[in-house]
Amino acid sequence: MSTVIEQSHSTASCEAAVEAFMERVIAQNPGEKLFHQAVREGVRSVMPIVLANPIYRQHQILERMVVPDRVISFRVTWVDDRGQVQVNRGYRVQMNGAIGPYKGGLRFHPSVNVGTLKFLAFEQVLKNSLTTLPMGGAKGGSDFDPHGKSDGEIMRFCQSFMNELYQYIGPDIDVPAGDIGVGAREVGYLYGQYRKLTRRFNGVLTGKGINWGGSFLRPEATGYGAVYFAQEMLATRDLEIAGKVAAVSGSGNVAQYTAEKLIQLGAKVITLSDSDGTIVDMDGINEEKLAWVMELKNVRRGRIREYADKFKGAQFLPGKRPWGVPCDLAFPSATQNELDGPDARALVQNGCICVSEGANMPSTPEAIEVFLENKILYGPGKAANAGGVAVSGLEMSQNASCMRRSREEIDAQLRKIMKSIHDNCVKYGAEDGDGGCCKPKGFVNYLNGANVAGFIKVADAMVQQGVY
Ligand code: NDP
């Protein structure tokens, strides 16, 4: 089937259809506010396509896409260092498998519940589709809080989590990876237990150690990809990263490698943060300071405020986010809804020209409105942070073929994939209808472009596979 991208319906009829659709979604998924937010954002972009193409309505594609293929929920029991029994909840949301095995990270954070994971899994379906690799969408995790836990506690928790999860995953079924609170250490413990339970050594997880099936550049991929995406957006206006001042939020995996790539490309990175507050270093965080941050966060598992004690001239702003600090480029790389309307207005007023989202849904709907009204370059997470899952896809193909590609080859592929995601966003998001050109004349709504490009591929696969 070839998709006819007709968009003949008026804005008013599209808005009415979105509201009617959302009324049902909200009634069927009560209290799951993040899921409602993610679905509304996606549906607003794709409704014109759905209304204009009867085949999607006939197959109830949108209605099917907001109901997970399945939600797995289980108890995770483990023993802490004091010998006390602890109980957490574990989940895997397998959202949509139309274009490949389920794929998406695991998040360990106290805020995790089914609604959070449904929002992340819904985003993941569209994101994975955008990468052009054959991956369905899923997300999982637990309300377990890794902060302050010993290595032994983390290991016992991961083992207990896998005792249940292993039944539902496999290299051609569902391939989890990391996310907030799940990095190389946790993937290692999860993989060890999977291997013990199944007696199989295969590509069931990505983000594995480089000596046992991992891919070069997987740790760096999300952050590097978000910077490559910003480079592509800037190029449409004949601008470049070198010489720009950049604000980055978070100080975990995505933030660290976003900062690393920005520094390599000649930007001045002036902020990092965690849930306690923000550090501002107007001299710039250079490679040496970033290496210290990586040791602080990944080895000593310390807090970002310690940066201001170590590097004189840097300031710690308790409880604050980075967005009030004047910058040219902003990279929200911590968590959802970390950048709201007033933050967005502050960024724009201070001259920010480009926002590239490393995190998933970090900007609130009000913030997105501000970016779009002011026509700044806004790269939504499902496009800008897709580099992580793209290199995970490359890790899967390396595992399947028992071949390892070099760091240079993976970097070249990552760049190529980010460029193709960018060009697809332009194709479907250029408001002057100048589709198909990566250097558009008019404004590009990357949000619409990403949602529509991601949707069409999944929707067409669902139509072709029948009513299952
Ligand atoms: P990490 O756990 O490595 O780091 C998370 C960072 O965000 C920490 O600095 C953490 O601070 C901060 N953070 C978490 N929750 C909050 C909060 N509620 N308020 C303020 N700060 C917070 O996670 P990642 O770097 O892997 O993930 C960051 C974001 O990127 C997430 O949105 C994730 O979904 C997204 N993402 C990650 C990918 C990956 O490959 N890892 C791929 C695509 C998207 P603290 O220590 O105080 O909690």
mmCIF file of N, CA, C and O in Angstrom, residues 37 47 71 291 298 329 408 446:
data_model
loop_
_atom_site.group_PDB
_atom_site.id
_atom_site.type_symbol
_atom_site.label_atom_id
_atom_site.label_comp_id
_atom_site.label_asym_id
_atom_site.label_seq_id
_atom_site.Cartn_x
_atom_site.Cartn_y
_atom_site.Cartn_z
ATOM 1 N N GLN A 37 -0.787 13.276 27.917
ATOM 2 C CA GLN A 37 0.013 14.360 27.312
ATOM 3 C C GLN A 37 0.726 13.867 26.055
ATOM 4 O O GLN A 37 0.715 14.537 25.020
ATOM 5 N N MET A 47 -3.672 13.652 13.240
ATOM 6 C CA MET A 47 -5.111 13.627 12.942
ATOM 7 C C MET A 47 -5.436 14.053 11.503
ATOM 8 O O MET A 47 -6.281 13.418 10.843
ATOM 9 N N VAL A 71 0.519 -5.450 28.795
ATOM 10 C CA VAL A 71 1.221 -4.834 29.929
ATOM 11 C C VAL A 71 1.517 -5.940 30.930
ATOM 12 O O VAL A 71 0.607 -6.632 31.387
ATOM 13 N N ALA A 291 35.454 15.162 32.564
ATOM 14 C CA ALA A 291 35.987 13.869 33.020
ATOM 15 C C ALA A 291 35.788 13.748 34.533
ATOM 16 O O ALA A 291 35.434 12.679 35.051
ATOM 17 N N ASN A 298 29.473 8.547 37.767
ATOM 18 C CA ASN A 298 29.425 7.137 37.355
ATOM 19 C C ASN A 298 30.194 6.216 38.304
ATOM 20 O O ASN A 298 29.901 5.023 38.365
ATOM 21 N N LEU A 329 21.957 27.603 22.726
ATOM 22 C CA LEU A 329 21.441 26.249 22.480
ATOM 23 C C LEU A 329 21.033 25.622 23.807
ATOM 24 O O LEU A 329 21.746 25.767 24.805
ATOM 25 N N GLU A 408 34.415 3.991 14.488
ATOM 26 C CA GLU A 408 34.251 4.956 13.384
ATOM 27 C C GLU A 408 33.053 4.594 12.518
ATOM 28 O O GLU A 408 32.296 5.460 12.089
ATOM 29 N N TYR A 446 9.201 20.528 13.508
ATOM 30 C CA TYR A 446 9.823 19.205 13.655
ATOM 31 C C TYR A 446 8.950 18.248 14.458
ATOM 32 O O TYR A 446 9.051 17.035 14.304
#
